Amino acid sequence: MANIREVDAILHVVRCFIDDNVVHVAGSVDPVFDKEVIDTELQIKDLESIEKKILRISKIAKSGDAIAKGDLKTLEMYKAALEAGKNARSVEATKEDLAAVRDLNLLTIKPVIYVANVEEASVNSGNKHVEALREAVKDENAEVIIVSAAIEAQIAELEEEDEKLMFLEEYGLKESGLSQLIRASYGILNLITYFTAGEKEVRAWTIKKGWTAPQAAGVIHTDFEKGFIKAEVIKIADFQQYKTEVAIKEAGKMAIEGKEYIVKDGDVMHFRFNV
């Protein structure tokens, strides 16, 4: 539980396939039941955290403290939801509500992606187990991604990228399940990627969506942010099309951006700075 409390998001893998050779601990495949077993454990821990805080601030609230009274109301709201078997993320909460429980780092308030592990034949369209799972999580604003671990294991054994693409095409897939999970994880964590490209290497850098060019530069080195002057920005599609910086400049595809520029997903950037 301690490890889960420290993460920013949860990937919950749920079995959605029937295979007599793979024994299920409960004796039958029921993804909704499996999900609820884990949910219950996490909800109990969240209830413990909330009840401790309720005890801690109740006296303050009774004394008339407005902030404590508001926090107490929020805590009671989350407590009621958890006691009803709902995850905290399913509660319609305001910014103030979220602030009131932020210090508790609730387990069931964390964003989650449900990974429906299916047999190979169901990797495109899903199956009845996937549909049951989707119905069960519809109030959580959570994404359900269909993945076949069997297919992913075979892809992992292939070394060449062309081989992987051909293998995916055989199943009518455009990308691997792992790629889907990475993209979805970036989405719920509000992350994007920008690139730097030099003569020796191209590197990807992960930043928060909405960050400015100086903030993005600071991920490479704090001096880049402190002494930021400007950024030369190329869209990844243009970089792939024109190949060289000279060709990109001749086509007018390089933009010069200042401190207020909001970095876009896939930007290729070169920073000018002075410290």
PDB file of N, CA and C in Angstrom, residues 193-197 230-249 251-257 262-271:
ATOM      1  N   THR A 193       5.887  15.525 -24.508  1.00  0.00           N
ATOM      2  CA  THR A 193       7.291  15.300 -24.834  1.00  0.00           C
ATOM      3  C   THR A 193       7.775  16.342 -25.827  1.00  0.00           C
ATOM      4  N   TYR A 194       8.966  16.879 -25.581  1.00  0.00           N
ATOM      5  CA  TYR A 194       9.619  17.683 -26.611  1.00  0.00           C
ATOM      6  C   TYR A 194      10.995  17.082 -26.874  1.00  0.00           C
ATOM      7  N   PHE A 195      11.603  17.460 -27.994  1.00  0.00           N
ATOM      8  CA  PHE A 195      12.864  16.847 -28.404  1.00  0.00           C
ATOM      9  C   PHE A 195      13.971  17.880 -28.566  1.00  0.00           C
ATOM     10  N   THR A 196      15.197  17.437 -28.332  1.00  0.00           N
ATOM     11  CA  THR A 196      16.381  18.198 -28.724  1.00  0.00           C
ATOM     12  C   THR A 196      17.158  17.320 -29.696  1.00  0.00           C
ATOM     13  N   ALA A 197      17.692  17.932 -30.738  1.00  0.00           N
ATOM     14  CA  ALA A 197      18.387  17.163 -31.772  1.00  0.00           C
ATOM     15  C   ALA A 197      19.738  17.795 -32.073  1.00  0.00           C
ATOM     16  N   LYS A 230      15.965  32.755 -25.963  1.00  0.00           N
ATOM     17  CA  LYS A 230      14.948  32.405 -26.947  1.00  0.00           C
ATOM     18  C   LYS A 230      15.053  30.919 -27.268  1.00  0.00           C
ATOM     19  N   ALA A 231      14.066  30.428 -28.000  1.00  0.00           N
ATOM     20  CA  ALA A 231      14.075  29.028 -28.418  1.00  0.00           C
ATOM     21  C   ALA A 231      13.782  28.941 -29.907  1.00  0.00           C
ATOM     22  N   GLU A 232      14.558  28.135 -30.598  1.00  0.00           N
ATOM     23  CA  GLU A 232      14.275  27.827 -31.997  1.00  0.00           C
ATOM     24  C   GLU A 232      13.408  26.579 -32.002  1.00  0.00           C
ATOM     25  N   VAL A 233      12.220  26.686 -32.593  1.00  0.00           N
ATOM     26  CA  VAL A 233      11.233  25.614 -32.489  1.00  0.00           C
ATOM     27  C   VAL A 233      10.867  25.080 -33.870  1.00  0.00           C
ATOM     28  N   ILE A 234      10.901  23.758 -34.002  1.00  0.00           N
ATOM     29  CA  ILE A 234      10.520  23.081 -35.241  1.00  0.00           C
ATOM     30  C   ILE A 234       9.472  22.035 -34.888  1.00  0.00           C
ATOM     31  N   LYS A 235       8.420  21.965 -35.659  1.00  0.00           N
ATOM     32  CA  LYS A 235       7.413  20.929 -35.450  1.00  0.00           C
ATOM     33  C   LYS A 235       7.990  19.584 -35.890  1.00  0.00           C
ATOM     34  N   ILE A 236       7.662  18.540 -35.160  1.00  0.00           N
ATOM     35  CA  ILE A 236       8.248  17.232 -35.434  1.00  0.00           C
ATOM     36  C   ILE A 236       7.950  16.762 -36.853  1.00  0.00           C
ATOM     37  N   ALA A 237       6.767  17.065 -37.361  1.00  0.00           N
ATOM     38  CA  ALA A 237       6.414  16.653 -38.727  1.00  0.00           C
ATOM     39  C   ALA A 237       7.326  17.334 -39.747  1.00  0.00           C
ATOM     40  N   ASP A 238       7.640  18.610 -39.514  1.00  0.00           N
ATOM     41  CA  ASP A 238       8.548  19.334 -40.415  1.00  0.00           C
ATOM     42  C   ASP A 238       9.969  18.791 -40.300  1.00  0.00           C
ATOM     43  N   PHE A 239      10.373  18.435 -39.103  1.00  0.00           N
ATOM     44  CA  PHE A 239      11.708  17.868 -38.891  1.00  0.00           C
ATOM     45  C   PHE A 239      11.854  16.559 -39.663  1.00  0.00           C
ATOM     46  N   GLN A 240      10.797  15.743 -39.633  1.00  0.00           N
ATOM     47  CA  GLN A 240      10.827  14.463 -40.336  1.00  0.00           C
ATOM     48  C   GLN A 240      10.797  14.654 -41.851  1.00  0.00           C
ATOM     49  N   GLN A 241      10.099  15.687 -42.298  1.00  0.00           N
ATOM     50  CA  GLN A 241       9.971  15.917 -43.738  1.00  0.00           C
ATOM     51  C   GLN A 241      11.234  16.508 -44.361  1.00  0.00           C
ATOM     52  N   TYR A 242      11.801  17.537 -43.723  1.00  0.00           N
ATOM     53  CA  TYR A 242      12.913  18.273 -44.339  1.00  0.00           C
ATOM     54  C   TYR A 242      14.297  17.768 -43.929  1.00  0.00           C
ATOM     55  N   LYS A 243      14.366  16.985 -42.893  1.00  0.00           N
ATOM     56  CA  LYS A 243      15.578  16.265 -42.481  1.00  0.00           C
ATOM     57  C   LYS A 243      16.688  17.138 -41.893  1.00  0.00           C
ATOM     58  N   THR A 244      17.058  18.244 -42.568  1.00  0.00           N
ATOM     59  CA  THR A 244      18.189  19.052 -42.102  1.00  0.00           C
ATOM     60  C   THR A 244      17.730  20.436 -41.663  1.00  0.00           C
ATOM     61  N   GLU A 245      18.524  21.057 -40.789  1.00  0.00           N
ATOM     62  CA  GLU A 245      18.198  22.392 -40.300  1.00  0.00           C
ATOM     63  C   GLU A 245      18.212  23.415 -41.428  1.00  0.00           C
ATOM     64  N   VAL A 246      19.145  23.245 -42.370  1.00  0.00           N
ATOM     65  CA  VAL A 246      19.228  24.167 -43.510  1.00  0.00           C
ATOM     66  C   VAL A 246      17.942  24.121 -44.326  1.00  0.00           C
ATOM     67  N   ALA A 247      17.480  22.916 -44.639  1.00  0.00           N
ATOM     68  CA  ALA A 247      16.258  22.756 -45.432  1.00  0.00           C
ATOM     69  C   ALA A 247      15.041  23.285 -44.676  1.00  0.00           C
ATOM     70  N   ILE A 248      15.036  23.089 -43.372  1.00  0.00           N
ATOM     71  CA  ILE A 248      13.926  23.571 -42.541  1.00  0.00           C
ATOM     72  C   ILE A 248      13.866  25.091 -42.558  1.00  0.00           C
ATOM     73  N   LYS A 249      15.025  25.733 -42.422  1.00  0.00           N
ATOM     74  CA  LYS A 249      15.080  27.195 -42.449  1.00  0.00           C
ATOM     75  C   LYS A 249      14.669  27.739 -43.808  1.00  0.00           C
ATOM     76  N   ALA A 251      12.662  26.461 -45.870  1.00  0.00           N
ATOM     77  CA  ALA A 251      11.213  26.283 -46.034  1.00  0.00           C
ATOM     78  C   ALA A 251      10.418  27.182 -45.089  1.00  0.00           C
ATOM     79  N   GLY A 252      11.124  27.932 -44.243  1.00  0.00           N
ATOM     80  CA  GLY A 252      10.446  28.823 -43.305  1.00  0.00           C
ATOM     81  C   GLY A 252       9.708  28.091 -42.204  1.00  0.00           C
ATOM     82  N   LYS A 253      10.223  26.924 -41.825  1.00  0.00           N
ATOM     83  CA  LYS A 253       9.531  26.091 -40.840  1.00  0.00           C
ATOM     84  C   LYS A 253      10.145  26.167 -39.433  1.00  0.00           C
ATOM     85  N   MET A 254      11.105  27.073 -39.253  1.00  0.00           N
ATOM     86  CA  MET A 254      11.672  27.246 -37.918  1.00  0.00           C
ATOM     87  C   MET A 254      11.132  28.535 -37.302  1.00  0.00           C
ATOM     88  N   ALA A 255      10.569  28.429 -36.110  1.00  0.00           N
ATOM     89  CA  ALA A 255      10.020  29.602 -35.418  1.00  0.00           C
ATOM     90  C   ALA A 255      10.950  30.018 -34.281  1.00  0.00           C
ATOM     91  N   ILE A 256      11.050  31.314 -34.054  1.00  0.00           N
ATOM     92  CA  ILE A 256      11.814  31.843 -32.926  1.00  0.00           C
ATOM     93  C   ILE A 256      10.816  32.271 -31.857  1.00  0.00           C
ATOM     94  N   GLU A 257      10.898  31.643 -30.698  1.00  0.00           N
ATOM     95  CA  GLU A 257       9.921  31.883 -29.637  1.00  0.00           C
ATOM     96  C   GLU A 257      10.604  32.433 -28.384  1.00  0.00           C
ATOM     97  N   ILE A 262       4.335  28.563 -25.055  1.00  0.00           N
ATOM     98  CA  ILE A 262       3.884  27.323 -24.431  1.00  0.00           C
ATOM     99  C   ILE A 262       4.314  26.156 -25.315  1.00  0.00           C
ATOM    100  N   VAL A 263       5.119  25.289 -24.768  1.00  0.00           N
ATOM    101  CA  VAL A 263       5.668  24.172 -25.535  1.00  0.00           C
ATOM    102  C   VAL A 263       4.553  23.210 -25.944  1.00  0.00           C
ATOM    103  N   LYS A 264       4.613  22.763 -27.198  1.00  0.00           N
ATOM    104  CA  LYS A 264       3.628  21.823 -27.737  1.00  0.00           C
ATOM    105  C   LYS A 264       4.217  20.413 -27.770  1.00  0.00           C
ATOM    106  N   ASP A 265       3.345  19.443 -27.673  1.00  0.00           N
ATOM    107  CA  ASP A 265       3.781  18.049 -27.734  1.00  0.00           C
ATOM    108  C   ASP A 265       4.457  17.780 -29.078  1.00  0.00           C
ATOM    109  N   GLY A 266       5.679  17.263 -29.036  1.00  0.00           N
ATOM    110  CA  GLY A 266       6.389  16.943 -30.268  1.00  0.00           C
ATOM    111  C   GLY A 266       7.279  18.044 -30.804  1.00  0.00           C
ATOM    112  N   ASP A 267       7.345  19.183 -30.134  1.00  0.00           N
ATOM    113  CA  ASP A 267       8.243  20.259 -30.574  1.00  0.00           C
ATOM    114  C   ASP A 267       9.698  19.784 -30.545  1.00  0.00           C
ATOM    115  N   VAL A 268      10.447  20.203 -31.572  1.00  0.00           N
ATOM    116  CA  VAL A 268      11.896  20.014 -31.567  1.00  0.00           C
ATOM    117  C   VAL A 268      12.496  21.378 -31.239  1.00  0.00           C
ATOM    118  N   MET A 269      13.296  21.470 -30.178  1.00  0.00           N
ATOM    119  CA  MET A 269      13.706  22.775 -29.666  1.00  0.00           C
ATOM    120  C   MET A 269      15.222  22.896 -29.502  1.00  0.00           C
ATOM    121  N   HIS A 270      15.701  24.096 -29.791  1.00  0.00           N
ATOM    122  CA  HIS A 270      17.103  24.445 -29.526  1.00  0.00           C
ATOM    123  C   HIS A 270      17.094  25.749 -28.741  1.00  0.00           C
ATOM    124  N   PHE A 271      17.685  25.723 -27.556  1.00  0.00           N
ATOM    125  CA  PHE A 271      17.611  26.873 -26.657  1.00  0.00           C
ATOM    126  C   PHE A 271      18.853  27.757 -26.757  1.00  0.00           C
TER     127      PHE A 271
END
